[in-house]
Short mmCIF file of C-alpha atoms in Angstrom, two decimals:
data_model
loop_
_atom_site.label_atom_id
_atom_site.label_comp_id
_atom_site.label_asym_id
_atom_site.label_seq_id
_atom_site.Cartn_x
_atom_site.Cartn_y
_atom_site.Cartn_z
CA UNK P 249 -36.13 13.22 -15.12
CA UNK P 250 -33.88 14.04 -12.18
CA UNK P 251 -35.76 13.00 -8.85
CA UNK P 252 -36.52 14.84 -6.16
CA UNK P 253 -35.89 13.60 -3.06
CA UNK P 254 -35.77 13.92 1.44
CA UNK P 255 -32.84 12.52 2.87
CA UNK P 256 -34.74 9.10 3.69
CA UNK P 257 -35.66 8.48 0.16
CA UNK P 258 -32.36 9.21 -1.29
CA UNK P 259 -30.63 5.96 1.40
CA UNK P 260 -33.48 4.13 -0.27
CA UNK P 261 -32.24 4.76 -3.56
CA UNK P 262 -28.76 4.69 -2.88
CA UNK P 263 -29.44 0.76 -2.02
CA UNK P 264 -31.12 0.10 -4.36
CA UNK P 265 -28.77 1.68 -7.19
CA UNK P 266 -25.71 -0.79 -8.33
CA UNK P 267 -23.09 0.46 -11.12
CA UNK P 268 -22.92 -2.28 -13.24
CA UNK P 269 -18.76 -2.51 -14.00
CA UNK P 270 -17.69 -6.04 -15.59
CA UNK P 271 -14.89 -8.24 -14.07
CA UNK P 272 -12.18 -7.72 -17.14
CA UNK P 273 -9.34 -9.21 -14.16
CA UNK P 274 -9.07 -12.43 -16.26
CA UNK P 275 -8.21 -10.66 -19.73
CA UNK P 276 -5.97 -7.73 -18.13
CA UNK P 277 -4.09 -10.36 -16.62
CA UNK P 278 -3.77 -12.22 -20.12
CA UNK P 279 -3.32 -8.76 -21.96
CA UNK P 280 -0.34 -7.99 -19.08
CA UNK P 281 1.62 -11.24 -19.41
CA UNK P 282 1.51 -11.12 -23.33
CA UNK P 283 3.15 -7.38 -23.12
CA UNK P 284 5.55 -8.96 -20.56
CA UNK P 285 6.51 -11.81 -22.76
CA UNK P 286 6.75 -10.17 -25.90
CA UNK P 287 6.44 -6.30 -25.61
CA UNK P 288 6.29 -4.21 -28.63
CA UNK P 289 4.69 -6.66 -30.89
CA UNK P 290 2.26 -7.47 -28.41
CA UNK P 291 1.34 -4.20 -27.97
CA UNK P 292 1.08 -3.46 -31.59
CA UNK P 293 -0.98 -6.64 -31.96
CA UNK P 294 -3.63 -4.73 -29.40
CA UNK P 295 -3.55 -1.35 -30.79
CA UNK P 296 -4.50 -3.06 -34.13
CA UNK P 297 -7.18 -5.07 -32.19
CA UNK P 298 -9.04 -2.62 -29.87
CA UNK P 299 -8.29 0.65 -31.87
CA UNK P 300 -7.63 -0.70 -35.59
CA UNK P 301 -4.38 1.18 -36.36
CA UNK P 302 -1.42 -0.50 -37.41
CA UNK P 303 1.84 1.20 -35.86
CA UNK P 304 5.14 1.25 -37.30
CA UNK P 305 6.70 3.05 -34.01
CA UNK P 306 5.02 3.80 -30.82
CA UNK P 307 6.35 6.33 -29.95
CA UNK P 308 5.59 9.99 -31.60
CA UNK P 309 8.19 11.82 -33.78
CA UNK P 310 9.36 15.32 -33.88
CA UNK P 311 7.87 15.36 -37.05
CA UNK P 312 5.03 14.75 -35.62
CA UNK P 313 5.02 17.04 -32.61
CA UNK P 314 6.18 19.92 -35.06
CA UNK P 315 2.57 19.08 -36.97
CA UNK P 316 0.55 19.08 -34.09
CA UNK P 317 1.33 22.53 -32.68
CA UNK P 318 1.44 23.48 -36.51
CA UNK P 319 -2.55 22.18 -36.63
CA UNK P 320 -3.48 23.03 -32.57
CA UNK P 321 -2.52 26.75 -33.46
CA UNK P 322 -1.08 29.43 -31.72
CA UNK P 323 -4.23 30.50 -29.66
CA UNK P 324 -5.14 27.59 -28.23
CA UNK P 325 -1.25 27.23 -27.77
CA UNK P 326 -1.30 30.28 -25.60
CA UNK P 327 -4.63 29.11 -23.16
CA UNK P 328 -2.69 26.04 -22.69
CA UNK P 329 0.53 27.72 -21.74
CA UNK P 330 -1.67 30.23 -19.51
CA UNK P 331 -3.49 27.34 -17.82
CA UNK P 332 0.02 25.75 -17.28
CA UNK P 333 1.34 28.87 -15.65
CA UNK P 334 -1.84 28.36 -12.83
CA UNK P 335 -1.34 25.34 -12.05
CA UNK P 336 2.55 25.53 -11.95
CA UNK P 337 2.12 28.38 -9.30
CA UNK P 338 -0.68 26.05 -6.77
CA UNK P 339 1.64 23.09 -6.88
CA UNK P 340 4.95 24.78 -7.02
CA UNK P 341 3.60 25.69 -3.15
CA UNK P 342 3.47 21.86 -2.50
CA UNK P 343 7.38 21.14 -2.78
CA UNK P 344 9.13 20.26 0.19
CA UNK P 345 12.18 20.21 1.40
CA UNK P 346 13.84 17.44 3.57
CA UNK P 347 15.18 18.36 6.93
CA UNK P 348 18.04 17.23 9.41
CA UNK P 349 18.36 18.10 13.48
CA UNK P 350 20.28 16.85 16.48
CA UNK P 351 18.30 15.79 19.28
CA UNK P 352 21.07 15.18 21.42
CA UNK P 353 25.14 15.65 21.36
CA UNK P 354 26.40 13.04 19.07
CA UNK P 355 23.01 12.24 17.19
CA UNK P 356 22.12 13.55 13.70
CA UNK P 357 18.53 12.08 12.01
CA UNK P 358 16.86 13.50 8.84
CA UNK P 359 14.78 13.07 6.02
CA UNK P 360 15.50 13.52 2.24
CA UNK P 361 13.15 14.28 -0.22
CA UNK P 362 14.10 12.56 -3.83
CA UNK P 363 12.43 12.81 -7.07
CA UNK P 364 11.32 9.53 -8.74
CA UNK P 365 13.34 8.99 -11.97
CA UNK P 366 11.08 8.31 -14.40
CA UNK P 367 7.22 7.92 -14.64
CA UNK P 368 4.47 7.46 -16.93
CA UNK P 369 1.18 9.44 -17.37
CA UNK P 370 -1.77 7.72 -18.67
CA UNK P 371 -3.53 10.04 -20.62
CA UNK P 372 -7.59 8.90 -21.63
CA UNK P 373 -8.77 8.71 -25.24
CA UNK P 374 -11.85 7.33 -26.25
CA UNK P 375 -14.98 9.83 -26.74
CA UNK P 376 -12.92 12.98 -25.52
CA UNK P 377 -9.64 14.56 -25.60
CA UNK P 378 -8.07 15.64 -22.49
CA UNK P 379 -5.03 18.25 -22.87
CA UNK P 380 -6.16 19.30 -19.35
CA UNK P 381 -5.51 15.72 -17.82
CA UNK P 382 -1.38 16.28 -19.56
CA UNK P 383 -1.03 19.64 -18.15
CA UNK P 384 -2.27 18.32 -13.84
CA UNK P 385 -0.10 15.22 -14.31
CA UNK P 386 2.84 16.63 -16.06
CA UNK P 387 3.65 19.76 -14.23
CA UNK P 388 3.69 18.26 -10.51
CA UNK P 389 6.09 15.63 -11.91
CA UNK P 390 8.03 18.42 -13.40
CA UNK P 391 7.60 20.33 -10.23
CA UNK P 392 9.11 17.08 -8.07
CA UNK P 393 12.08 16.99 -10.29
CA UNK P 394 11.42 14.04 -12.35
CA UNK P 395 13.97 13.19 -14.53
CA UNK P 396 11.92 11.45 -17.36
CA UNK P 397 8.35 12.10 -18.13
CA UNK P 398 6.37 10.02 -20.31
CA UNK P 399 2.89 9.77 -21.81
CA UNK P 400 0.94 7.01 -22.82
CA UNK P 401 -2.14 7.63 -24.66
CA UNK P 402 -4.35 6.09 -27.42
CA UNK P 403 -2.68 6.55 -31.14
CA UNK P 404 -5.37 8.19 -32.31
CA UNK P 405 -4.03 11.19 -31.02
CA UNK P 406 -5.59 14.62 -31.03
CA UNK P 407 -3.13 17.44 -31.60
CA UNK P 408 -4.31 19.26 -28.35
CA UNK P 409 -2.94 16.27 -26.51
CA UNK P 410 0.38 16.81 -28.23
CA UNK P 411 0.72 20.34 -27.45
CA UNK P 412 -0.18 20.09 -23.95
CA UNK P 413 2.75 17.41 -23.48
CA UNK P 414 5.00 20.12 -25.42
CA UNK P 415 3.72 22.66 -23.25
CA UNK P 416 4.19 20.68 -19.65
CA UNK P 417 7.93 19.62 -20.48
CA UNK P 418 6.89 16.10 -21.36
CA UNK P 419 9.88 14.21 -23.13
CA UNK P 420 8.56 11.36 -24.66
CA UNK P 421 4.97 9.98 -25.96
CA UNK P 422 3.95 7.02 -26.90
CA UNK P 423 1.04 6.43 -29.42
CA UNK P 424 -0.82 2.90 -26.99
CA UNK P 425 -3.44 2.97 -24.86
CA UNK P 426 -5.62 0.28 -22.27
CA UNK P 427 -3.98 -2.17 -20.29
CA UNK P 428 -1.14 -2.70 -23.10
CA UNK P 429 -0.34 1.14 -22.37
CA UNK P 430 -0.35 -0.05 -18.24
CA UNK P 431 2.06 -3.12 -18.64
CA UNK P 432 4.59 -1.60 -20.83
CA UNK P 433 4.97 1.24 -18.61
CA UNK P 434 5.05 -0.98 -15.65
CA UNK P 435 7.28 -4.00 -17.17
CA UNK P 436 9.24 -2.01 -20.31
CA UNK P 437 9.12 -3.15 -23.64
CA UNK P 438 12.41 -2.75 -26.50
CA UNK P 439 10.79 0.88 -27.06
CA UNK P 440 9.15 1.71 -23.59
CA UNK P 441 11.57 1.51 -20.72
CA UNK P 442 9.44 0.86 -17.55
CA UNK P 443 8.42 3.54 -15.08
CA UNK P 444 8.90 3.78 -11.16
CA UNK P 445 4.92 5.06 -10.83
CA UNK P 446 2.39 5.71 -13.35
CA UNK P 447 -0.58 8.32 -13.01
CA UNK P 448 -3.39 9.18 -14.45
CA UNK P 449 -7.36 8.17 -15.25
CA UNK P 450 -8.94 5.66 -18.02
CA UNK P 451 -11.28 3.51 -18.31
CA UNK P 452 -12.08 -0.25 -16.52
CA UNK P 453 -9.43 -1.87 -18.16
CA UNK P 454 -6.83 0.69 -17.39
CA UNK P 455 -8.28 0.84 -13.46
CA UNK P 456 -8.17 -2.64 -13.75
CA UNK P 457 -4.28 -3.07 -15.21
CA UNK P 458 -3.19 -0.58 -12.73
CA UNK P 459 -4.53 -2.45 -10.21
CA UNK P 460 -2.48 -5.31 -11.20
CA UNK P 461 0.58 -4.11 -12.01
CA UNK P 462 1.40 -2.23 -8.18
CA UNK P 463 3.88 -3.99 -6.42
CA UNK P 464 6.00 -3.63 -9.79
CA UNK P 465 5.83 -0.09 -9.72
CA UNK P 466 3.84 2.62 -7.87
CA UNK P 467 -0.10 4.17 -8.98
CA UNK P 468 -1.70 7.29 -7.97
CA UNK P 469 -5.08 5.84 -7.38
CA UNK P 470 -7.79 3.24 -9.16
CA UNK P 471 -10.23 6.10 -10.66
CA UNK P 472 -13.37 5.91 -10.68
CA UNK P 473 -16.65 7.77 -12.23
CA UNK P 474 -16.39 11.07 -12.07
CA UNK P 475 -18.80 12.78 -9.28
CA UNK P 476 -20.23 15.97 -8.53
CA UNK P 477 -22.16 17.59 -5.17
CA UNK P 478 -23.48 21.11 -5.05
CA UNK P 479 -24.93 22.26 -1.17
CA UNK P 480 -26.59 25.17 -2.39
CA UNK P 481 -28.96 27.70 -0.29
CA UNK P 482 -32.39 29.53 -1.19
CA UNK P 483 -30.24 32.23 -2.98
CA UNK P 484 -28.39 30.66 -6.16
CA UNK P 485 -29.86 30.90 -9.63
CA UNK P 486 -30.96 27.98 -10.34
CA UNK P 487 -30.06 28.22 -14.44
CA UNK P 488 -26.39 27.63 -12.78
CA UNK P 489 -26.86 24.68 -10.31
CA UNK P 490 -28.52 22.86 -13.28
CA UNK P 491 -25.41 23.96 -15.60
CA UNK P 492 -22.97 22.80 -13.33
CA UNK P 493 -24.78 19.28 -12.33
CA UNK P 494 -24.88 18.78 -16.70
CA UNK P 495 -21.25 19.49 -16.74
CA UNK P 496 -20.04 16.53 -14.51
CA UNK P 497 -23.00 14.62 -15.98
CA UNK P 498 -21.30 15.00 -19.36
CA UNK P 499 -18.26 13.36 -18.67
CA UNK P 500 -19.59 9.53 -18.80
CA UNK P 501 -22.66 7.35 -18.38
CA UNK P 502 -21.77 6.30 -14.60
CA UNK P 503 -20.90 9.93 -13.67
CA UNK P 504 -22.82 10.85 -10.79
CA UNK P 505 -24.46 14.72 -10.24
CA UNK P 506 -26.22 15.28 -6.69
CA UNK P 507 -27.37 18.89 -5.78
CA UNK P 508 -28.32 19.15 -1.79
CA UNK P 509 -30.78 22.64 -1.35
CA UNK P 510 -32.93 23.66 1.53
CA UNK P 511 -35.66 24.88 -0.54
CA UNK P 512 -38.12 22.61 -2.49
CA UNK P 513 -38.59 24.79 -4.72
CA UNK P 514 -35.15 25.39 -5.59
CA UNK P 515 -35.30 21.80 -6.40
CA UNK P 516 -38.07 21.99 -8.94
CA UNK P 517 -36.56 24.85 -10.72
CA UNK P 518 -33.05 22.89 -11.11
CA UNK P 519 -34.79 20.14 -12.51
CA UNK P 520 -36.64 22.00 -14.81
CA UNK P 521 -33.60 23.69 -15.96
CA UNK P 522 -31.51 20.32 -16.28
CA UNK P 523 -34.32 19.36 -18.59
CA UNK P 524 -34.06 22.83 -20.76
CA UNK P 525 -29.99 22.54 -21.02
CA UNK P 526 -29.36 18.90 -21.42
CA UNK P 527 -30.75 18.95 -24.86
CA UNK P 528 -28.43 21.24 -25.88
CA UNK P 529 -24.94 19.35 -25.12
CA UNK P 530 -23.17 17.57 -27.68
CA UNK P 531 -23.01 15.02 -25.17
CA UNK P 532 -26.79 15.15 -24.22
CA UNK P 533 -26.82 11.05 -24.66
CA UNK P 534 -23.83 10.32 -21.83
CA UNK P 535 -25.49 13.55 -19.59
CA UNK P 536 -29.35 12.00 -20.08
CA UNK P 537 -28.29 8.01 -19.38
CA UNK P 538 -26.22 9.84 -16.24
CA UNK P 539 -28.57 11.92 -14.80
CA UNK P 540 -31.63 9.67 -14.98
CA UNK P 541 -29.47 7.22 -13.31
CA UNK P 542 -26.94 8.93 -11.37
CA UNK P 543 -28.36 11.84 -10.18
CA UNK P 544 -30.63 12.96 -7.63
CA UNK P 545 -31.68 15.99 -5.56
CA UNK P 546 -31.82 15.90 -2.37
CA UNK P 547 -34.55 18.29 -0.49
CA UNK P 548 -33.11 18.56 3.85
CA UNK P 549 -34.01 21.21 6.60
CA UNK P 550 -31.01 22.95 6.83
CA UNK P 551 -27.14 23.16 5.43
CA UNK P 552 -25.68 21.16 8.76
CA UNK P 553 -27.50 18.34 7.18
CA UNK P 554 -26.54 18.36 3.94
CA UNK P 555 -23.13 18.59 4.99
CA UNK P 556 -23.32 15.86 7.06
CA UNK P 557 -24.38 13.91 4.07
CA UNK P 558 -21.51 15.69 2.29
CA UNK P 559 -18.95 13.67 4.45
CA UNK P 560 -21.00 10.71 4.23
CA UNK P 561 -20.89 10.65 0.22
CA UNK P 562 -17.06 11.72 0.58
CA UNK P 563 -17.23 13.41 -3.49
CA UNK P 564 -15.09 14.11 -5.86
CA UNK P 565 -15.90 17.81 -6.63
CA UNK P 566 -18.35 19.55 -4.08
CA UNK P 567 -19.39 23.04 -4.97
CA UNK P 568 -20.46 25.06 -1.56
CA UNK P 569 -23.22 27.39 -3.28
CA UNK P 570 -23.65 29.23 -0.34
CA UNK P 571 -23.36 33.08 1.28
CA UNK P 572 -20.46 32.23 3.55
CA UNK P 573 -18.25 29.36 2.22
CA UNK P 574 -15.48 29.79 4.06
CA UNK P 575 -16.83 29.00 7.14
CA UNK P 576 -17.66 25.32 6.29
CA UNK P 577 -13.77 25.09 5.69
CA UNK P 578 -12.57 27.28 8.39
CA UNK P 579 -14.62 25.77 11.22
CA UNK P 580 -13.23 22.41 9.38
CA UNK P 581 -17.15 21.34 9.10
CA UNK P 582 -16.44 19.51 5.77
CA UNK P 583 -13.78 16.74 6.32
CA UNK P 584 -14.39 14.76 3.17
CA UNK P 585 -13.81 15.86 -0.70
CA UNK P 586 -11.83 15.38 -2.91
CA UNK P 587 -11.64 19.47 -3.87
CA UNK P 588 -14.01 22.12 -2.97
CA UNK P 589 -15.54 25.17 -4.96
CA UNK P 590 -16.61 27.82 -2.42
CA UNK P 591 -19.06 30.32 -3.33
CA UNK P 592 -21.73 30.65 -6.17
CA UNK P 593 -19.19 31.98 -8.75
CA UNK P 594 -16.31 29.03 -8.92
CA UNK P 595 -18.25 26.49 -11.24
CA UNK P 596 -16.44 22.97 -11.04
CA UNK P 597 -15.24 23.62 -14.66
CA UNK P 598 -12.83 26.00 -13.12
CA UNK P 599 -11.12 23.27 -11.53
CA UNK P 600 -10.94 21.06 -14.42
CA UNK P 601 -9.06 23.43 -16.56
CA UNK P 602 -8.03 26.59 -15.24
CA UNK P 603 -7.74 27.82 -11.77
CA UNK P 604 -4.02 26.00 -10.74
CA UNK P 605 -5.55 23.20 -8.30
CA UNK P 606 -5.31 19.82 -9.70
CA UNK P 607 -8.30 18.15 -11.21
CA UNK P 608 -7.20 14.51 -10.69
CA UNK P 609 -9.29 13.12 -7.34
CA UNK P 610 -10.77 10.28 -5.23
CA UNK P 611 -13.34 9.16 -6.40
CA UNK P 612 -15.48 6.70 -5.20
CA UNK P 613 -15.98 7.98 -1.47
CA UNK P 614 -12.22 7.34 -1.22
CA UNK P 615 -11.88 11.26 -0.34
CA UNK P 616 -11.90 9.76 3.10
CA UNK P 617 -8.76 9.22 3.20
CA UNK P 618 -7.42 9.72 -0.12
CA UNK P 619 -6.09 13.45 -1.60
CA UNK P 620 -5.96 15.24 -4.85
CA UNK P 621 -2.75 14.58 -7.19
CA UNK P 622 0.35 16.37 -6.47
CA UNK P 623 3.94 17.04 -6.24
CA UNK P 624 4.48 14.26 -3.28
CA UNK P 625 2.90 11.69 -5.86
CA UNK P 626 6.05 12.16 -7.42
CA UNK P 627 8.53 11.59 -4.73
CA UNK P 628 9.47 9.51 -2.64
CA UNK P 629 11.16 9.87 1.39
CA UNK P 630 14.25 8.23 2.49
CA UNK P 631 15.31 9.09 6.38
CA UNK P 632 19.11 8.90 7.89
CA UNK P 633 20.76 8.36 11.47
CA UNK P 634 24.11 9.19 12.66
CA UNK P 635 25.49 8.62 15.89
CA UNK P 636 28.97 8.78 16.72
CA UNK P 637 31.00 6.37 19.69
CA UNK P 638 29.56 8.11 22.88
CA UNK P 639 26.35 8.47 21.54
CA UNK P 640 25.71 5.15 20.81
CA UNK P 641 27.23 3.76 24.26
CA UNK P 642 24.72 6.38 26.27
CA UNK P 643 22.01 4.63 24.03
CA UNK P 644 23.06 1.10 23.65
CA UNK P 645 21.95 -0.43 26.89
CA UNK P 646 18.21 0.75 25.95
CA UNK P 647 18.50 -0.63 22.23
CA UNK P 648 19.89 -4.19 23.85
CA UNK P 649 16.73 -4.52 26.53
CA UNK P 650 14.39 -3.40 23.72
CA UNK P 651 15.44 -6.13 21.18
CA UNK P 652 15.71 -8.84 23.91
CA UNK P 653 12.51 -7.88 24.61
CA UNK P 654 10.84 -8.78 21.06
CA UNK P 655 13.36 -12.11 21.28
CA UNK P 656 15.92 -10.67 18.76
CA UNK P 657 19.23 -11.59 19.95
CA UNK P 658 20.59 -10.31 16.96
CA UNK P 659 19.15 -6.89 17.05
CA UNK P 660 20.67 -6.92 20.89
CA UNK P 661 24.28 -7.93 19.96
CA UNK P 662 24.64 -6.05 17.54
CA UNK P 663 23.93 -2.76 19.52
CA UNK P 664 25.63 -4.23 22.46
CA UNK P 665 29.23 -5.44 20.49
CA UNK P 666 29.68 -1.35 19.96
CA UNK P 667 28.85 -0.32 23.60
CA UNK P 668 30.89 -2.41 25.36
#
């Protein structure tokens, strides 16, 4: 059972509650030098290990692609390409453009914005298939301008996951998955050439190999469990709140679902609803062992304190279930999430899936200071100078005292050989 709690008892239990994740540094290192040192066959040797399938090749053939979208079929085909066409349009607004000016006669600075060259996605296996987590990594990259895209993904992979790739403008998959997948995108292996960034959730051991492996090349973000908070008023059905808390609650065992209300009895009602729906999930197991140890409901006075705990959590997804959304943005009230749902009609699901915003996100409180995947994950800035003869003697005699300044000689002849 969900508790029920004031803003007191829920620090309490927030103190008291500790997500158990094991140290796996030691054998993601080992895992990461043995894909270094002897790369396919290493990975092979894993992918026979952790998932028991012996590989031939690890990367997927036409043949193969032709037989998924043969066995995904043409309507779910279709969703997928719709669903693509959504979040192509949000991100294609992200795209910028460099820019160049002249402050002064003689002076020319500006910025150019290049596409990496190659990256890899890290799509998740294990006890769900995400074609939605292709389609939000893919499409920025393709967006950016990327000039290879590849996934990595566990081999036993579902056709969905094949079609989404097709879909998105992927051009190459590759049947591994866990840290193996991590270091042979990050180091390159005879059949995997390496990647400038790699993208993309998993579990422990692949938030544990990305960790590792930056500094070689680049990561979005260490992922975390996925988290949900809903600030809903006296006025929301509560059938929904309950839906939408069971939906995030779904996703994992350490997935958190907190629901802030002003009304108690909103609060009872949820919970009795999360009790009705949970048993019907296929997933009821991961959404009970989640809720009765992740979740909570939080009973304050009015909606400037539940926001204020809003920012304090810093979630993932927070669904504003209230008459007038827009004004918590507007007035720029909530400063911390990761993405927000505004209104009682744009269930988190939305976001996941459909709506064009992408569904990758901080987790972890890091929506702090972190953002939401997109097109400038997949670039990268380089900036220029130009200054002709005059320009540089006008500005020399500043650049010489400057350097001298910090004790670099150097810095100061070198500015001061051209001005003389």
């Amino acid at each position: 059972m969900i508790p029920i709690v004031n803003r007191d008892e829920f620090e309490r239990l927030r103190k008291r509650r500790k997500v158990n994740v094991p140290d796996v540094s030691e054998a993601v290192r080992e895992i990461i030098e043995n894909v270094k040192q002897n790369g396919d066959k290493a990975v092979k040797e894993y992918e026979k290990k952790f998932d028991g399938i012996e590989l031939d090749s690890l990367e997927v053939t036409q043949s193969e692609i032709d037989e998924a979208l043969n066995t995904t079929g043409e309507e779910f085909i279709a969703l997928l390409e719709r669903a693509a066409k959504n979040i192509y349009e949000f991100h294609s607004h992200q795209k910028q453009n460099g820019f160049m000016f002249s402050p002064k006669e003689g002076v020319i600075l500006g910025q150019r914005v290049i596409p990496l060259k190659r990256v890899g996605l890290y799509v998740p296996g294990g006890t769900a298939s995400y074609p939605s987590s292709v389609l939000m990594n893919a499409i920025p990259a393709k967006i950016a301008g990327c000039e290879e895209i590849f996934i990595a993904t566990p081999p036993t992979i579902k056709p969905e996951i094949i079609s989404a790739a097709h879909v998105a403008g992927v051009n190459r998959i590759f049947k591994m998955g866990g840290a193996q997948a991590v270091a042979a995108l990050a180091y390159g292996t005879e059949s995997v050439p390496c990647v400038d960034k790699i993208t993309g959730p998993g579990n422990v051991y692949v938030a544990e190999a990305k960790r590792q492996v930056f500094g070689k090349t680049a990561i979005d973000m260490i992922a975390g469990p996925s988290e949900i908070l809903i600030i809903a008023d006296n006025y929301n059905d509560p059938a929904y709140l309950a839906a939408d808390m069971l939906a995030q609650a779904e996703h994992d065992k350490l997935a958190t679902a907190i629901l802030i209300t002003t009304s108690r009895r909103m609060a009872k009602n949820v919970s009795a609803h999360i009790e009705s729906q949970i048993t019907k999930l296929e997933r009821h197991d991961i959404a009970r062992e989640s809720i009765d140890n992740n979740g909570a409901i939080i009973v304050v006075g009015t909606l400037d304190a539940a926001v204020t705990i809003a920012n304090e959590l810093s979630p993932e997804h927070l669904e504003l279930c209230v008459a007038s959304p827009f004004d918590f943005i507007t007035k720029n009230e909530i400063r911390n999430a990761g993405s927000v749902f505004l209104g009682r009609y744009s269930p988190e699901a939305l976001g996941d899936y459909y709506a064009g915003a992408n569904h990758t996100l901080p987790t972890m409180g890091t929506a702090r200071f972190a953002s939401p995947l997109s097109v400038d994950d997949f670039v990268k800035k380089s900036q220029y100078i130009y200054y002709t003869e005059e320009a540089l003697r006008k500005d020399s005699e500043d650049v010489v005292n400057f350097a001298k300044r910090e004790g670099l000689t150097g810095h100061a002849e070198s500015a001061a050989i051209r001005g003389e």
